[in-house]
Short mmCIF file of C-alpha atoms and ligand atoms in Angstrom, two decimals:
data_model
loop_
_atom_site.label_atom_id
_atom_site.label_comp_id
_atom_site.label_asym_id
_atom_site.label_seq_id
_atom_site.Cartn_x
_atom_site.Cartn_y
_atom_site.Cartn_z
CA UNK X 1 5.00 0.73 98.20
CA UNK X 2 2.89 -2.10 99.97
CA UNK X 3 5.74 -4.70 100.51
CA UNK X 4 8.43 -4.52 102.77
CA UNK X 5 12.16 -2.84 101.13
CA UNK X 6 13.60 -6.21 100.12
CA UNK X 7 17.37 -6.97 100.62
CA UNK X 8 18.55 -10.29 98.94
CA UNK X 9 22.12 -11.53 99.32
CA UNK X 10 23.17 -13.66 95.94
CA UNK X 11 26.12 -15.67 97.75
CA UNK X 12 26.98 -16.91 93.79
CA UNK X 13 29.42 -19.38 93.92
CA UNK X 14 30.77 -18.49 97.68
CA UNK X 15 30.80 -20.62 101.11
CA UNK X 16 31.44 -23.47 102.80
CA UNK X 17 30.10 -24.71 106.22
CA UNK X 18 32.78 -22.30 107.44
CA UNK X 19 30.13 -19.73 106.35
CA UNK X 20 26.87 -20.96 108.91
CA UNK X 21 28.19 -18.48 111.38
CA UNK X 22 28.14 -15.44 109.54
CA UNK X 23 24.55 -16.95 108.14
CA UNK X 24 23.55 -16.84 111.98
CA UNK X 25 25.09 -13.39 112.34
CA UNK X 26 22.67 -12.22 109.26
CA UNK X 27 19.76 -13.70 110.74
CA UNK X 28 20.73 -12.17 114.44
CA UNK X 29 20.98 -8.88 112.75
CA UNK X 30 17.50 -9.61 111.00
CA UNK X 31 15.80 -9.86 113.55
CA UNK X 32 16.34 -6.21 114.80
CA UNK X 33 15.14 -4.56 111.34
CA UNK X 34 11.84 -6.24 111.04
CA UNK X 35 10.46 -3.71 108.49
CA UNK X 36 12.96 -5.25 105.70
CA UNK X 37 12.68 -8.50 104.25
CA UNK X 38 16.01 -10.15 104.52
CA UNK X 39 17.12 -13.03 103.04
CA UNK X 40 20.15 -15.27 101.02
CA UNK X 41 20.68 -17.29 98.39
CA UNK X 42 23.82 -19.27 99.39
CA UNK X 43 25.55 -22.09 96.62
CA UNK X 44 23.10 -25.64 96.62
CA UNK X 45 25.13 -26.76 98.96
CA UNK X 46 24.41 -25.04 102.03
CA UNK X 47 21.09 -24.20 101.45
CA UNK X 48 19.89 -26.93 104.23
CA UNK X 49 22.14 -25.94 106.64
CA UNK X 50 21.42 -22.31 106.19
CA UNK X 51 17.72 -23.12 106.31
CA UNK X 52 18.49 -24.40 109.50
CA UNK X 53 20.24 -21.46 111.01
CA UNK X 54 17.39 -18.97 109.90
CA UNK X 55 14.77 -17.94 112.26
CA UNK X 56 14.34 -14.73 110.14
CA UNK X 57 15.79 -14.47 106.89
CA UNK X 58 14.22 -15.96 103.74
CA UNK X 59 16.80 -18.85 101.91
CA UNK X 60 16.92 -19.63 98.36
CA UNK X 61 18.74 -20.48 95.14
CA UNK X 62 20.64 -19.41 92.45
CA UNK X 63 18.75 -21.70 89.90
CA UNK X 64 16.97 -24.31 89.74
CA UNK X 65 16.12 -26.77 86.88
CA UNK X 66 12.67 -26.25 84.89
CA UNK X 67 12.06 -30.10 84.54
CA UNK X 68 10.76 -31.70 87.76
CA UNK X 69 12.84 -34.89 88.25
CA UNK X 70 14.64 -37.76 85.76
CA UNK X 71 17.69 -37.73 83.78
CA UNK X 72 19.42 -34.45 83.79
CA UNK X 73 22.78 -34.96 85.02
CA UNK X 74 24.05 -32.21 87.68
CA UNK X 75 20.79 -30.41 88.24
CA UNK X 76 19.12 -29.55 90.30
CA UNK X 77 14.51 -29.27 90.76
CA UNK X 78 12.48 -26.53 91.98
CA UNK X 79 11.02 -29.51 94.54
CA UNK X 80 14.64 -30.31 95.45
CA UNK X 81 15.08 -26.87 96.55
CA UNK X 82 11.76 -26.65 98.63
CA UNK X 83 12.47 -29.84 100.49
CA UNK X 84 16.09 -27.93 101.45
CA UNK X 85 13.91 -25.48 103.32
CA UNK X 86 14.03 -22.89 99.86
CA UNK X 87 11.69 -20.46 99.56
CA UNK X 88 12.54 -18.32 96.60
CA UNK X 89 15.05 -18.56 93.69
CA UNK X 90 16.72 -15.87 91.65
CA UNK X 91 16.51 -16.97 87.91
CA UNK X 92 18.20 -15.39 84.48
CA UNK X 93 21.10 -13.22 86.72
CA UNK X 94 23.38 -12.74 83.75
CA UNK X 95 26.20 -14.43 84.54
CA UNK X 96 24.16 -17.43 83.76
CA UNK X 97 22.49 -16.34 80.78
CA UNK X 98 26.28 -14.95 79.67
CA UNK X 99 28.29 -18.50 80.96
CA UNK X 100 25.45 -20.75 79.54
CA UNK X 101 23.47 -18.81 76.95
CA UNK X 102 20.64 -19.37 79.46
CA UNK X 103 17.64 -17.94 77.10
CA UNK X 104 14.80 -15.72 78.55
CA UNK X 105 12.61 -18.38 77.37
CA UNK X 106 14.28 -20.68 79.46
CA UNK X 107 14.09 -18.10 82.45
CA UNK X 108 10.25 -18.44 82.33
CA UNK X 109 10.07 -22.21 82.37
CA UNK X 110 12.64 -22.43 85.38
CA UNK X 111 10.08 -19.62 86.63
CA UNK X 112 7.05 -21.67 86.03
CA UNK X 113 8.47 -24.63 87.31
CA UNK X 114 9.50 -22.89 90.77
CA UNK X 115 5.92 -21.40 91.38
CA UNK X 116 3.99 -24.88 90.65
CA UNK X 117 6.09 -25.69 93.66
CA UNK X 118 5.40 -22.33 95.57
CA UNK X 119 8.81 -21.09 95.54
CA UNK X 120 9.26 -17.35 94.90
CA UNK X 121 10.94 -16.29 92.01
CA UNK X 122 13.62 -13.68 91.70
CA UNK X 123 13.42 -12.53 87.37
CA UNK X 124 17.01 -10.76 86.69
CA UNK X 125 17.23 -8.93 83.76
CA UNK X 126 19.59 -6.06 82.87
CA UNK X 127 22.04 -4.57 79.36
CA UNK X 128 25.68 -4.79 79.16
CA UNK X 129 27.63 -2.40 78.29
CA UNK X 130 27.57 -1.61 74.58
CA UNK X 131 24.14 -1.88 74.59
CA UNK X 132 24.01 0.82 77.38
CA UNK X 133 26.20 3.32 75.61
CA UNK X 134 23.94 2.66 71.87
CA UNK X 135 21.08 4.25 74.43
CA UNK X 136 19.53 0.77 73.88
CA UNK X 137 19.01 -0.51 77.77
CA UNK X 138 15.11 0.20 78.07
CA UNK X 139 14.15 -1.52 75.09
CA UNK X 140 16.71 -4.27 75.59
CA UNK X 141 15.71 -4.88 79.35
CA UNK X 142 11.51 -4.63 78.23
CA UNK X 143 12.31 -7.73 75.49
CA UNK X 144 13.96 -9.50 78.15
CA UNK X 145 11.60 -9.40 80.54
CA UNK X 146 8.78 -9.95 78.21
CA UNK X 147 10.04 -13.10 77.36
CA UNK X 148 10.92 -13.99 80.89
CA UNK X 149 8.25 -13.32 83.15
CA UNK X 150 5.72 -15.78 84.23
CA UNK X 151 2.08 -15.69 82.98
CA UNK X 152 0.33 -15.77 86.47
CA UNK X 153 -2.56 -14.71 87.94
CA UNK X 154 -1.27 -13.83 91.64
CA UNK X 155 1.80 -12.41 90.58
CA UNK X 156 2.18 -9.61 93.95
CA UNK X 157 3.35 -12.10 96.26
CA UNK X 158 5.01 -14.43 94.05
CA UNK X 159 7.23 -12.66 91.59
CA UNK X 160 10.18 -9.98 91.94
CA UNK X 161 12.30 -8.71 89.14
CA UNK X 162 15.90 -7.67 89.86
CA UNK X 163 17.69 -5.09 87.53
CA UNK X 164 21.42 -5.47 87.67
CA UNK X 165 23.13 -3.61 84.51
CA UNK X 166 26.05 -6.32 83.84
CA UNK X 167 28.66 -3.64 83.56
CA UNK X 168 27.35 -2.48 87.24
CA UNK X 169 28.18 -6.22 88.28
CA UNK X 170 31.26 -6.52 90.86
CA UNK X 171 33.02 -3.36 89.19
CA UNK X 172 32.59 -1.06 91.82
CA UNK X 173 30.59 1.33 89.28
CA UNK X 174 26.56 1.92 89.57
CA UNK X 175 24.18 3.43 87.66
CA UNK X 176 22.84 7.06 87.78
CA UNK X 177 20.09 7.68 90.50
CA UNK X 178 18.45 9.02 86.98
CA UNK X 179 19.05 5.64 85.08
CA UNK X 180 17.84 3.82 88.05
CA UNK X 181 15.09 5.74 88.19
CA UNK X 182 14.23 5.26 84.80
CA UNK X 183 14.48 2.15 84.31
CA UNK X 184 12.88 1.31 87.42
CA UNK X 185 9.45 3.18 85.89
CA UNK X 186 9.68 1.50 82.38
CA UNK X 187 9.74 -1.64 84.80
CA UNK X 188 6.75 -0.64 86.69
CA UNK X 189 4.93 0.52 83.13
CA UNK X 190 5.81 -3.16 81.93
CA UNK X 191 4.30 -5.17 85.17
CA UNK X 192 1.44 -2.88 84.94
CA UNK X 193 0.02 -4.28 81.71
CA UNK X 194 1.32 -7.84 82.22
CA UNK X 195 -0.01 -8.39 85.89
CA UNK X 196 -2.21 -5.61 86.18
CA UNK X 197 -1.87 -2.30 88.59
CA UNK X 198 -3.40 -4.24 91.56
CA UNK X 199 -1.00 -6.94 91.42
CA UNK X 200 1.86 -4.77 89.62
CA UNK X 201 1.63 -2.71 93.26
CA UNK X 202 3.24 -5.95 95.03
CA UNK X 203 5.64 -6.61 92.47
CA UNK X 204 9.49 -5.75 93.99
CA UNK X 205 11.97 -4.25 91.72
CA UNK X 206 15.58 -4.21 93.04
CA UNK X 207 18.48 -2.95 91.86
CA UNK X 208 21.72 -5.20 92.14
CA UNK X 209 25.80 -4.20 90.87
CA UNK X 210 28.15 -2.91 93.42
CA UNK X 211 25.49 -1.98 96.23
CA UNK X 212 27.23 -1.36 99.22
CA UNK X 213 26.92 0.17 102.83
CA UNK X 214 27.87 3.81 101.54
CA UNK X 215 25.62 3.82 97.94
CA UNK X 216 22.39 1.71 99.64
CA UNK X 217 20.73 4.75 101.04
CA UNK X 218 20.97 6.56 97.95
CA UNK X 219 20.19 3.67 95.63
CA UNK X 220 17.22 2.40 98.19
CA UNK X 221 16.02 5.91 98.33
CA UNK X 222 15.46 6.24 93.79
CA UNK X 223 11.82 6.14 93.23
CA UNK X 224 10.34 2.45 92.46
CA UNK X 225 13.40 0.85 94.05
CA UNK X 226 12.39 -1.47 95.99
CA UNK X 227 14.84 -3.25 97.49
CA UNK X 228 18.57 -4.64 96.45
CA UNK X 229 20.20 -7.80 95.05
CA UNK X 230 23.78 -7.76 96.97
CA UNK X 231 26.34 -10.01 95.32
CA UNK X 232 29.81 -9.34 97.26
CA UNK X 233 29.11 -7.27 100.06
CA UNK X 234 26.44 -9.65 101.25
CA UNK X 235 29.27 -12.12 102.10
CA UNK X 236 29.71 -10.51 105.46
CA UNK X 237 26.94 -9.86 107.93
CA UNK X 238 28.49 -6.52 108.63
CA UNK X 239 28.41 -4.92 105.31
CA UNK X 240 25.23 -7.26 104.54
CA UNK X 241 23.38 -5.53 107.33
CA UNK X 242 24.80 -2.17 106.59
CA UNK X 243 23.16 -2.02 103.13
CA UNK X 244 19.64 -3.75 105.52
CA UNK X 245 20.00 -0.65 108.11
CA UNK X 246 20.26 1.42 104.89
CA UNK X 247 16.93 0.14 103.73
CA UNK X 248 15.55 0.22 107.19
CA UNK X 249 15.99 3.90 107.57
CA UNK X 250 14.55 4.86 104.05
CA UNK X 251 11.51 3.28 105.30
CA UNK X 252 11.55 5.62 108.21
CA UNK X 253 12.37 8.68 106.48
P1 13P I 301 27.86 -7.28 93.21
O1 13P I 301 27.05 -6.73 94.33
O2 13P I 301 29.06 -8.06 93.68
O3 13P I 301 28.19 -6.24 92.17
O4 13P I 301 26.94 -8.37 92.46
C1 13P I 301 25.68 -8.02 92.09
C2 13P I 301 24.96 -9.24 91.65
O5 13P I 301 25.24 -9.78 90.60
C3 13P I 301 23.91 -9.78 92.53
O6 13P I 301 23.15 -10.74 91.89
#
């Protein structure tokens, strides 16, 4: 794969300034695996003062708004979060779609509003449960991402999409390396005729529920994955950078 192993931390609704030092222990610990791209999304609120912190790591959001300014109580604008120092944003992770019936329409516009302000976008998509056990996920997670991803040109450098089956989500349980795998390749298959193989090539797909320090090797290691989207264990900088060295050695091997 051309791009680095990606390892994103999704801080959710976690920290307070209390936080900045284990931020600075991330970035420390960044700085010694070069060949991964590490980086955070911490809550709004400390995305400036992260920014600050970071020689290394990459900072973003959680979400951002797909109107650019005016009267919409409580949000928050793509240029908002690029004057906090944000480079990317993770968009659609399910437990907004779930809490606020965000739509994968939706998804795109926040998307599209992001990249006119050349922030990277993070596209989360993934089945619950029920849908899982009906053998439905592939065709579920292909209609979701249809509907969310971005119609752009340049997509390699812009765009990653992050799988993360909901019922994989802070329960401790993960996916087969088989289901992975597969789902990862119906991924690639789908990016291939949207963006095209040349730009498809660039395209990250990462897998996020319940990565840890003891799964990331294996997980890191399933064909097409390209990198993880760490919800609780990227709340530390030691099990953070675990899952990092993880992803650092599959590039070696
Ligand atoms: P956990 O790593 O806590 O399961 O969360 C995954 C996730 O939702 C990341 O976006």
């Amino acid at each position: 794969m051309a791009q680095r192993p990606y390892i994103v931390g999704n801080w959710k609704m976690n920290g307070t300034r209390a936080m900045l030092p284990e931020a600075r222990a991330i970035d420390r610990a960044a700085q010694r695996h070069m060949k991964v791209e590490v980086a955070v999304a911490p809550p709004y609120t400390l995305i400036h003062a992260v920014h600050r912190e970071a020689e290394q790591i990459g900072v973003g959001a959680q979400d951002c708004s797909p109107d650019p300014d005016g009267a919409h109580t409580g949000d928050i604008s793509a240029s908002m979060l690029a004057d906090a120092g944000a480079k990317f944003v993770i968009l659609g992770h399910s437990e907004r779609r779930q809490a606020y019936g965000e739509t994968s329409e939706q998804v795109n516009a926040k998307a599209v509003a992001a990249l006119e302000v050349g922030i990277r976008v993070i596209i989360c998509c993934g089945e619950p449960l029920d849908v899982r056990e009906a053998g439905k996920a592939e065709d579920y997670v292909a209609k979701q991402l249809q509907a969310s991803l971005p119609a752009i040109e340049d997509a390699g450098e812009k765009v990653t999409v992050a799988y993360e089956p909901i019922w994989a989500i802070g329960t401790g349980k993960t996916a087969t390396n088989d289901d992975i795998a597969a789902m990862h390749a119906m991924i690639r298959e789908l990016l291939n005729k949207r963006y095209g193989e040349d730009q498809s090539a660039d395209v990250r797909i990462l897998y996020g529920g319940s990565v840890k320090p003891e799964n990331a090797a294996e997980i890191l290691g399933t064909a097409e994955v390209g990198g993880a989207l760490v919800g609780g264990a990227s709340l530390t900088a030691d099990s953070f950078m675990g899952i990092a060295l993880a992803a650092s050695e599959t590039e070696e091997g």
